[in-house]
Structure formats: C-alpha cells, structure tokens
C-alpha cells in the first residue's frame, strides 16, 4: 500500500463539529432584578426576535403581568442544520422594602438545583444523555433612575457571583440621555470593582483575529453594563419590521445601536460568546459546586453520624449541601479563574482541586453503589 505523509487527523475538527451539531446546543439565560424593570418584557421581546423568522410575531402588545414565580420559556431553533435549545428563566422581581430581604435565595436555589441535577446526571448510568439545564448566563437588571448599585444589588451580585456568569444591564435605557448613561455605566463599573464583584470576564481576543472582530470585541467590553430597552411593539416601515417601544414622542427601536445595546447583547449571547459562557459555567462555576459537594460528601462519610436512610436520595443530600453553602457566612469561594486577594492563591486552589478530583472517581463509584443499594431496597419493599 502506498504511503504518503497524510495521516488524516486534520478532519478531527469536522468530526467534533459534526458531533456537536447532531447533539445540538443547550443554553440557559436567567434574568434577575428589581420588580418593574422590564425583565419579562425583555424575555417577550427576545422571543419575538426576527432571528426566528418562522415564528409569528404578535402584533398586539402583550400586557406583561408581574412575575410571581420562576418561569421557564424554551424554544428550539434550527439554523443551517445547527440546533439550539434556548431557555430563558424569568425570575420574580424584588421590591425595595423588606420584601427584598433574602429574595436572592430563590435565584440562588434555582442555580444550585440545576447544578445538583447535573451532578446527579453525571453520576447516573445515562451519563451521555444528561440534559443540561445549568444557567449559563445571568442578566442582572439595574434601575436607570438610581445613582449606581444599591445595597440590595450588591447583595444579589455577591450571592450569585461564584455560581453563574453575571452580566450587569441597565434597564429602561430610554429614560436616560447619552451622557447620563455614560455616567451611570462608569459609576456601576467602579462600584463593581470597589466591591470585588466578579462579573463575567470576557476572554482576551486572539491576536490573529481580524480587525473587525477585534474592534467588535473591544466595543463589547467597553459597553458593559449593557443599556437595554424592552418593548413588545412592532412597527413596519417600508417592509422592514422593527421591534421596540412606542413612546408618546416616537418609536424607540430596540435593535438600533443608537438607541440601546440590545443588538450588541443579542450578538454577544447568541453569536460570539455562547460557547465561552458554557465553558466557564462548566469549568469554573460547576466545578466549584462539584468540588464542594465531593468534599462535603467525603466529610459526611467520615462522620460517624452519617445518615443512610433509604428515603434520603443522593440528590437530596446534595441539594442540602448546596443550600448550606449558598446561605451562610461559611460560603467558600473556589473560583478558579481570577486571582483575588480575598481568596486562596491560584496554586493552592489548584492543588486542593487536584486532590479532590483525584478522589472523584472513587466517590462516584461509591455513589453508584449507594444508588444501586437504594434501588434494590426500593424494589424489595
Ligand atoms: N420606559 C420603559 N418601560 C419599560 C421598558 N421595559 C419594560 N417597560 C415597562 O415597565 C413595566 C414593567 O415591566 P415588566 O416586564 O413586567 O417588569 P418585570 O421586571 O418583569 O417586573 P416583575 O415581574 O414584577 O419582576 C411595564 O409597564 C413595561 O411596559 C423599557 O425598556 N423602557
Ligand atoms: Mg416579570
């Protein structure tokens, strides 16, 4: 047989691509913030998008009711043979009185519950087909009429920062002039830094990217927090359909970059950073959660009083562990991406993680055995 220099691994990228295309992509976006800032309106307008041209666009404005519980909306989109399952999680807004106290718990619990479900899936038998409901990005709505971040905003951001990719947005951008908006953006960025809040870190742009890409990337980074206008009105001018908000003085277009950063946000989420948001969710946030769970489980196994009651499932134990982590002052940050003076050094963290991960297979095997025992017990009852 004739030998040549061609080995053939170059098509590995195609193979990987084909596999992910076949499987499809799952992406979940969560929307959090004070009541009345336009979260549900934004969700509605996201789903009105002309991105999905086969969808009917409602012509009458939907009256958005106050959201009182977490609402998930999922749509499956297929574009050029690539499937995307996009889920938007709309959360109830908090008030500015006592009601705000502890209202972050609902959101934190939702994020943790999805991690717990994924963790359960990973240790189950059907590992290859886990449905990924983890929250890949969280838009945090900030009011336009304040002077920056309030105590309640800081509380929410701090509770969520090591669990999810946070993207701050300024709601109702139509209420501010350009210079007011610039001032508010600067102020918010300064407060984020002063309070050591970890929002999503945009990856550095590769030096071999083209100039267009680089300048877009730069614009994205400098636009944070994105200024958003939500609207469910549509207007047709010369056959071109526009989405936006009808105001007494005119029509504000959501997609017009002169009016808001909505187009930028949509491109960021859907076109340019979806994979990175998913990677950071998996490699950093979920990894933190998993390491915490494994170390807690190792602790539980050592403790003599560990309960092995047949009706307390592994997932319940994990959910409990997660809840205890999210609430109290013992919250331990194992965020691996950034060096912060408040946290352990990167090297220490890596060593700790290495050690815990080395125990991982062993733990998962034990969990398997536990689950099988439980199943056997349940069947025999
Ligand atoms: N001016 C202006 N008003 C908006 C905008 N987006 C939404 N609104 C209006 O603000 C009001 C509240 O909007 P919602 O979408 O229900 O707000 P929400 O954040 O979901 O509120 P909760 O469900 O209580 O948390 C509605 O009357 C919207 O029409 C915007 O961008 N600009
Ligand atoms: Mg709402």
Coordinates of C-alpha atoms and ligand atoms in Angstrom, one line a residue:
X1 CA 0.0 0.0 0.0
X2 CA 1.2 3.4 -0.9
X3 CA 2.4 5.5 2.0
X4 CA 2.2 9.3 2.0
X5 CA 2.6 12.0 4.6
X6 CA -1.1 12.4 5.1
X7 CA -2.1 11.0 8.5
X8 CA -5.7 12.2 8.4
X9 CA -6.2 13.7 11.8
X10 CA -6.8 17.1 10.3
X11 CA -10.5 16.3 9.9
X12 CA -10.9 15.8 13.7
X13 CA -12.3 19.4 13.9
X14 CA -15.1 18.3 11.4
X15 CA -15.7 15.2 13.4
X16 CA -16.1 17.2 16.7
X17 CA -18.2 19.8 14.9
X18 CA -20.5 17.2 13.3
X19 CA -21.0 15.5 16.7
X20 CA -22.0 18.7 18.5
X21 CA -24.2 19.8 15.6
X22 CA -26.0 16.5 15.8
X23 CA -26.4 16.7 19.5
X24 CA -27.4 20.3 19.4
X25 CA -26.6 23.1 21.9
X26 CA -28.4 23.9 25.1
X27 CA -28.2 27.4 26.5
X28 CA -30.0 28.9 29.5
X29 CA -30.2 32.5 30.3
X30 CA -31.6 33.8 33.7
X31 CA -33.0 37.3 34.2
X32 CA -32.8 38.8 37.7
X33 CA -33.5 42.2 39.2
X34 CA -36.0 44.5 40.9
X35 CA -39.7 44.4 40.2
X36 CA -40.9 46.5 37.3
X37 CA -37.6 47.0 35.5
X38 CA -38.8 45.2 32.3
X39 CA -37.4 41.7 32.8
X40 CA -40.5 39.9 31.5
X41 CA -40.8 42.5 28.7
X42 CA -37.2 41.7 27.6
X43 CA -38.0 37.9 27.7
X44 CA -41.0 38.5 25.5
X45 CA -39.0 40.6 23.1
X46 CA -36.2 38.1 22.9
X47 CA -38.8 35.5 21.8
X48 CA -40.3 38.0 19.3
X49 CA -37.0 38.1 17.6
X50 CA -36.8 38.1 13.8
X51 CA -33.9 35.7 14.3
X52 CA -36.5 33.1 14.2
X53 CA -38.2 34.0 11.0
X54 CA -40.7 31.1 11.0
X55 CA -42.2 32.4 14.2
X56 CA -45.3 34.5 14.2
X57 CA -44.8 38.0 15.5
X58 CA -47.8 39.1 17.7
X59 CA -48.9 42.5 16.5
X60 CA -50.8 43.4 19.7
X61 CA -48.8 44.4 22.7
X62 CA -48.9 41.7 25.4
X63 CA -49.7 43.1 28.8
X64 CA -46.9 41.8 31.0
X65 CA -48.1 40.8 34.4
X66 CA -46.0 40.9 37.5
X67 CA -43.9 37.8 37.8
X68 CA -44.6 35.9 41.0
X69 CA -42.7 32.7 40.4
X70 CA -39.8 31.4 38.3
X71 CA -40.9 31.0 34.7
X72 CA -39.0 29.0 32.1
X73 CA -39.6 29.5 28.4
X74 CA -37.8 27.2 26.0
X75 CA -37.6 27.4 22.3
X76 CA -35.8 25.1 19.8
X77 CA -34.2 26.9 16.9
X78 CA -32.6 25.3 14.0
X79 CA -30.3 27.3 11.7
X80 CA -28.3 25.8 8.9
X81 CA -28.7 22.4 10.5
X82 CA -27.5 23.5 13.9
X83 CA -30.0 23.0 16.7
X84 CA -30.2 25.3 19.7
X85 CA -32.4 24.8 22.6
X86 CA -32.6 28.2 24.2
X87 CA -34.2 28.6 27.6
X88 CA -34.9 31.9 29.3
X89 CA -35.6 31.8 33.1
X90 CA -37.6 34.8 34.2
X91 CA -37.5 35.4 37.9
X92 CA -39.9 37.4 40.2
X93 CA -38.5 40.8 40.8
X94 CA -37.9 42.0 44.4
X95 CA -39.4 45.1 46.0
X96 CA -37.3 47.8 47.7
X97 CA -38.8 47.3 51.1
X98 CA -38.5 44.3 53.5
X99 CA -39.6 42.1 50.7
X100 CA -36.1 42.4 49.1
X101 CA -34.6 40.8 52.2
X102 CA -33.4 37.3 51.3
X103 CA -35.1 37.4 47.9
X104 CA -31.9 36.3 46.3
X105 CA -32.5 32.9 47.8
X106 CA -35.0 31.9 45.1
X107 CA -32.5 32.7 42.3
X108 CA -29.5 31.1 44.1
X109 CA -31.6 28.0 44.8
X110 CA -32.6 27.7 41.2
X111 CA -29.0 27.8 40.0
X112 CA -27.9 25.3 42.7
X113 CA -30.8 22.9 41.8
X114 CA -29.6 22.8 38.2
X115 CA -26.1 22.0 39.3
X116 CA -27.5 19.3 41.6
X117 CA -29.5 17.8 38.8
X118 CA -26.4 17.8 36.5
X119 CA -24.3 16.3 39.3
X120 CA -26.9 13.5 39.7
X121 CA -26.9 13.0 35.9
X122 CA -23.1 12.7 35.8
X123 CA -23.1 10.0 38.4
X124 CA -26.0 8.1 36.9
X125 CA -25.9 5.4 34.3
X126 CA -27.1 7.5 31.4
X127 CA -24.2 9.9 31.7
X128 CA -24.0 10.6 28.0
X129 CA -27.5 12.0 27.7
X130 CA -27.7 14.5 30.5
X131 CA -30.0 17.4 29.8
X132 CA -28.0 20.5 30.7
X133 CA -30.3 22.9 32.5
X134 CA -27.5 24.8 34.2
X135 CA -27.7 28.6 34.0
X136 CA -25.0 29.7 31.6
X137 CA -25.6 33.4 31.9
X138 CA -27.5 35.7 34.3
X139 CA -28.5 39.2 33.2
X140 CA -28.8 41.4 36.3
X141 CA -31.1 44.4 35.8
X142 CA -30.0 47.7 37.4
X143 CA -32.5 50.6 37.6
X144 CA -31.7 53.7 35.4
X145 CA -33.0 56.2 38.0
X146 CA -30.6 55.5 40.9
X147 CA -27.0 56.6 41.2
X148 CA -25.4 53.2 40.7
X149 CA -25.6 49.9 42.7
X150 CA -27.8 49.8 45.8
X151 CA -27.2 47.5 48.8
X152 CA -29.8 45.0 47.5
X153 CA -28.0 44.9 44.1
X154 CA -24.6 44.3 45.8
X155 CA -26.2 41.5 47.9
X156 CA -27.6 39.8 44.8
X157 CA -24.4 40.1 42.9
X158 CA -22.4 38.8 45.7
X159 CA -24.6 35.8 46.2
X160 CA -24.6 34.9 42.6
X161 CA -21.0 35.8 41.5
X162 CA -19.3 32.4 42.0
X163 CA -22.3 30.4 40.7
X164 CA -23.0 32.0 37.4
X165 CA -21.7 34.3 34.6
X166 CA -23.0 37.7 35.6
X167 CA -23.8 40.3 33.1
X168 CA -25.0 43.6 34.5
X169 CA -27.5 45.5 32.4
X170 CA -29.1 48.9 32.8
X171 CA -32.9 48.7 32.4
X172 CA -35.1 51.2 30.6
X173 CA -32.3 52.9 28.8
X174 CA -34.8 55.2 27.2
X175 CA -35.1 57.1 30.5
X176 CA -31.6 58.5 30.2
X177 CA -29.7 60.8 27.9
X178 CA -26.4 59.6 26.4
X179 CA -24.3 61.5 28.9
X180 CA -26.4 60.3 31.8
X181 CA -26.0 56.8 30.6
X182 CA -22.2 57.1 30.3
X183 CA -22.0 58.5 33.8
X184 CA -24.1 55.7 35.2
X185 CA -22.1 53.0 33.4
X186 CA -18.8 54.4 34.7
X187 CA -20.2 54.5 38.2
X188 CA -21.5 51.0 38.1
X189 CA -18.2 49.6 36.8
X190 CA -16.4 51.5 39.5
X191 CA -18.7 50.1 42.2
X192 CA -18.3 46.5 40.8
X193 CA -14.5 46.9 41.1
X194 CA -14.6 48.5 44.6
X195 CA -16.8 45.8 45.9
X196 CA -14.8 42.9 44.4
X197 CA -17.8 41.6 42.4
X198 CA -16.8 39.1 39.9
X199 CA -18.8 39.6 36.8
X200 CA -18.2 37.6 33.6
X201 CA -14.7 38.1 32.3
X202 CA -14.5 38.4 28.5
X203 CA -11.8 36.2 27.2
X204 CA -8.9 38.0 25.6
X205 CA -9.2 38.4 21.9
X206 CA -6.7 36.2 19.9
X207 CA -4.1 38.3 18.2
X208 CA -4.7 36.5 14.9
X209 CA -8.3 37.6 14.7
X210 CA -9.3 40.1 12.0
X211 CA -9.6 43.8 12.7
X212 CA -13.4 43.7 12.5
X213 CA -13.6 41.1 15.1
X214 CA -11.1 42.9 17.4
X215 CA -13.0 46.2 17.2
X216 CA -16.3 44.5 17.9
X217 CA -14.7 42.7 20.9
X218 CA -13.4 45.9 22.2
X219 CA -16.8 47.6 21.8
X220 CA -18.5 44.7 23.7
X221 CA -16.1 45.0 26.6
X222 CA -16.5 48.8 26.8
X223 CA -20.3 48.6 26.7
X224 CA -20.7 46.8 29.9
X225 CA -23.2 47.2 31.6
X226 CA -25.3 46.9 28.5
X227 CA -28.1 49.5 28.3
X228 CA -31.4 47.8 27.4
X229 CA -34.8 48.9 26.1
X230 CA -37.5 46.3 26.3
X231 CA -40.5 46.6 24.1
X232 CA -43.1 44.4 22.6
X233 CA -44.4 46.8 19.9
X234 CA -43.5 46.2 16.3
X235 CA -43.6 48.8 13.6
X236 CA -43.3 48.2 9.9
X237 CA -41.7 50.9 7.7
X238 CA -41.1 50.2 4.1
X239 CA -41.4 46.5 4.5
X240 CA -38.8 46.5 7.3
X241 CA -40.1 45.2 10.6
X242 CA -38.7 46.8 13.7
X243 CA -39.1 45.9 17.4
X244 CA -39.3 48.5 20.0
X245 CA -41.2 50.7 22.3
X246 CA -43.9 53.1 21.4
X247 CA -43.4 56.3 23.3
X248 CA -45.5 59.5 23.3
X249 CA -42.7 61.2 21.4
X250 CA -41.9 58.4 18.9
X251 CA -40.8 54.9 18.4
X252 CA -37.6 53.6 20.2
X253 CA -36.0 50.8 18.2
X254 CA -34.6 48.0 20.3
X255 CA -32.2 46.9 17.6
X256 CA -30.8 50.3 16.8
X257 CA -27.4 50.7 18.3
X258 CA -28.0 54.4 18.6
X259 CA -30.9 53.7 21.0
X260 CA -29.7 50.7 23.1
X261 CA -27.1 48.0 23.4
X262 CA -29.8 45.3 22.8
X263 CA -28.3 44.3 19.4
X264 CA -24.9 44.0 21.0
X265 CA -26.2 41.9 23.8
X266 CA -28.0 39.6 21.5
X267 CA -25.0 39.1 19.3
X268 CA -22.8 38.6 22.4
X269 CA -25.2 35.9 23.7
X270 CA -26.0 34.1 20.5
X271 CA -23.2 34.7 18.1
X272 CA -19.9 35.3 19.8
X273 CA -19.8 34.2 23.4
X274 CA -22.3 31.4 23.8
X275 CA -19.6 28.7 23.9
X276 CA -17.3 30.6 26.2
X277 CA -20.3 31.2 28.6
X278 CA -21.0 27.5 28.5
X279 CA -17.3 26.6 29.1
X280 CA -16.9 28.9 32.0
X281 CA -20.1 27.6 33.5
X282 CA -18.8 24.0 33.2
X283 CA -15.1 24.6 34.0
X284 CA -15.4 27.2 36.7
X285 CA -18.8 27.5 38.3
X286 CA -20.0 23.9 38.1
X287 CA -16.5 22.7 39.0
X288 CA -16.7 24.8 42.2
X289 CA -20.0 23.3 43.0
X290 CA -18.8 19.7 42.3
X291 CA -15.6 20.1 44.4
X292 CA -17.7 21.5 47.3
X293 CA -20.1 18.5 47.0
X294 CA -17.4 16.0 46.9
X295 CA -15.5 17.4 49.8
X296 CA -18.8 17.6 51.8
X297 CA -19.5 14.0 50.9
X298 CA -16.1 13.0 52.0
X299 CA -16.7 14.8 55.3
X300 CA -20.1 13.1 55.6
X301 CA -18.6 9.7 55.0
X302 CA -16.0 10.3 57.7
X303 CA -18.6 11.5 60.3
X304 CA -20.0 8.6 62.3
X305 CA -23.5 10.1 62.4
X306 CA -23.9 10.0 58.6
X307 CA -27.5 9.1 57.8
X308 CA -28.0 6.3 55.3
X309 CA -31.8 6.3 55.5
X310 CA -33.2 4.7 52.4
X311 CA -35.6 7.6 51.6
X312 CA -33.0 10.3 51.5
X313 CA -31.7 10.3 48.0
X314 CA -28.3 11.4 46.9
X315 CA -29.7 14.4 45.1
X316 CA -31.5 15.5 48.3
X317 CA -28.3 15.2 50.2
X318 CA -26.5 17.2 47.6
X319 CA -29.2 19.8 47.4
X320 CA -28.9 20.2 51.1
X321 CA -25.2 20.6 50.9
X322 CA -25.6 23.2 48.2
X323 CA -28.2 25.1 50.1
X324 CA -26.0 25.2 53.2
X325 CA -23.2 26.6 51.0
X326 CA -25.2 29.2 49.4
X327 CA -26.7 30.7 52.5
X328 CA -24.3 31.2 55.4
X329 CA -21.2 33.0 56.2
X330 CA -19.2 29.8 55.6
X331 CA -19.6 30.4 51.8
X332 CA -16.3 29.2 50.4
X333 CA -15.0 30.6 47.2
X334 CA -13.1 28.2 45.0
X335 CA -13.5 30.3 41.9
X336 CA -10.6 29.3 39.7
X337 CA -10.5 31.9 37.1
X338 CA -9.4 35.1 38.8
X339 CA -6.9 35.8 41.5
X340 CA -8.5 37.8 44.2
X341 CA -6.7 38.9 47.4
X342 CA -9.7 37.7 49.3
X343 CA -9.3 34.1 48.1
X344 CA -6.7 31.4 48.2
X345 CA -3.9 31.7 45.8
X346 CA -4.4 30.0 42.4
X347 CA -1.7 27.5 43.1
X348 CA -3.3 26.5 46.5
X349 CA -6.6 26.2 44.8
X350 CA -5.3 24.1 42.0
X351 CA -3.6 21.7 44.5
X352 CA -6.7 21.5 46.5
X353 CA -8.8 20.8 43.4
X354 CA -6.3 18.3 42.1
X355 CA -6.6 16.4 45.4
X356 CA -10.3 16.4 45.4
X357 CA -10.6 15.5 41.8
X358 CA -8.3 12.5 42.5
X359 CA -10.9 11.3 44.9
X360 CA -13.6 12.0 42.4
X361 CA -13.7 8.6 40.6
X362 CA -13.7 6.8 43.9
X363 CA -16.6 8.9 45.2
X364 CA -18.6 8.4 42.0
X365 CA -18.1 4.7 42.3
X366 CA -19.3 4.8 45.9
X367 CA -22.3 6.8 44.8
X368 CA -23.1 4.3 42.2
X369 CA -23.0 1.6 44.8
X370 CA -25.2 3.7 47.1
X371 CA -27.8 4.3 44.3
X372 CA -27.8 0.6 43.4
X373 CA -28.3 -0.3 47.1
X374 CA -31.2 2.2 47.3
X375 CA -32.8 0.9 44.2
X376 CA -32.5 -2.7 45.4
X377 CA -34.0 -1.7 48.7
X378 CA -36.9 0.2 47.0
X379 CA -37.6 -2.8 44.7
X380 CA -37.6 -5.2 47.6
X381 CA -40.1 -3.0 49.5
Ligands
LIG1 N1 -39.8 53.0 29.6 C1 -39.6 51.7 29.5 N2 -40.5 50.9 30.1 C2 -40.4 49.6 30.0 C3 -39.2 49.0 29.4 N3 -39.3 47.7 29.5 C4 -40.5 47.4 30.2 N4 -41.1 48.6 30.5 C5 -42.4 48.7 31.2 O1 -42.2 48.5 32.6 C6 -43.3 47.8 33.2 C7 -42.8 46.6 33.9 O2 -42.3 45.6 33.0 P1 -42.2 44.1 33.4 O3 -41.5 43.5 32.2 O4 -43.4 43.5 33.9 O5 -41.1 44.2 34.6 P2 -40.5 43.0 35.4 O6 -39.1 43.3 35.7 O7 -40.8 41.7 34.8 O8 -41.4 43.0 36.8 P3 -41.6 41.8 37.8 O9 -42.3 40.7 37.1 O10 -42.5 42.5 38.9 O11 -40.3 41.5 38.4 C8 -44.3 47.5 32.0 O12 -45.2 48.5 32.0 C9 -43.4 47.6 30.8 O13 -44.1 48.0 29.7 C10 -38.2 49.9 28.8 O14 -37.2 49.5 28.3 N5 -38.5 51.2 28.9
LIG2 MG1 -41.7 40.0 35.4

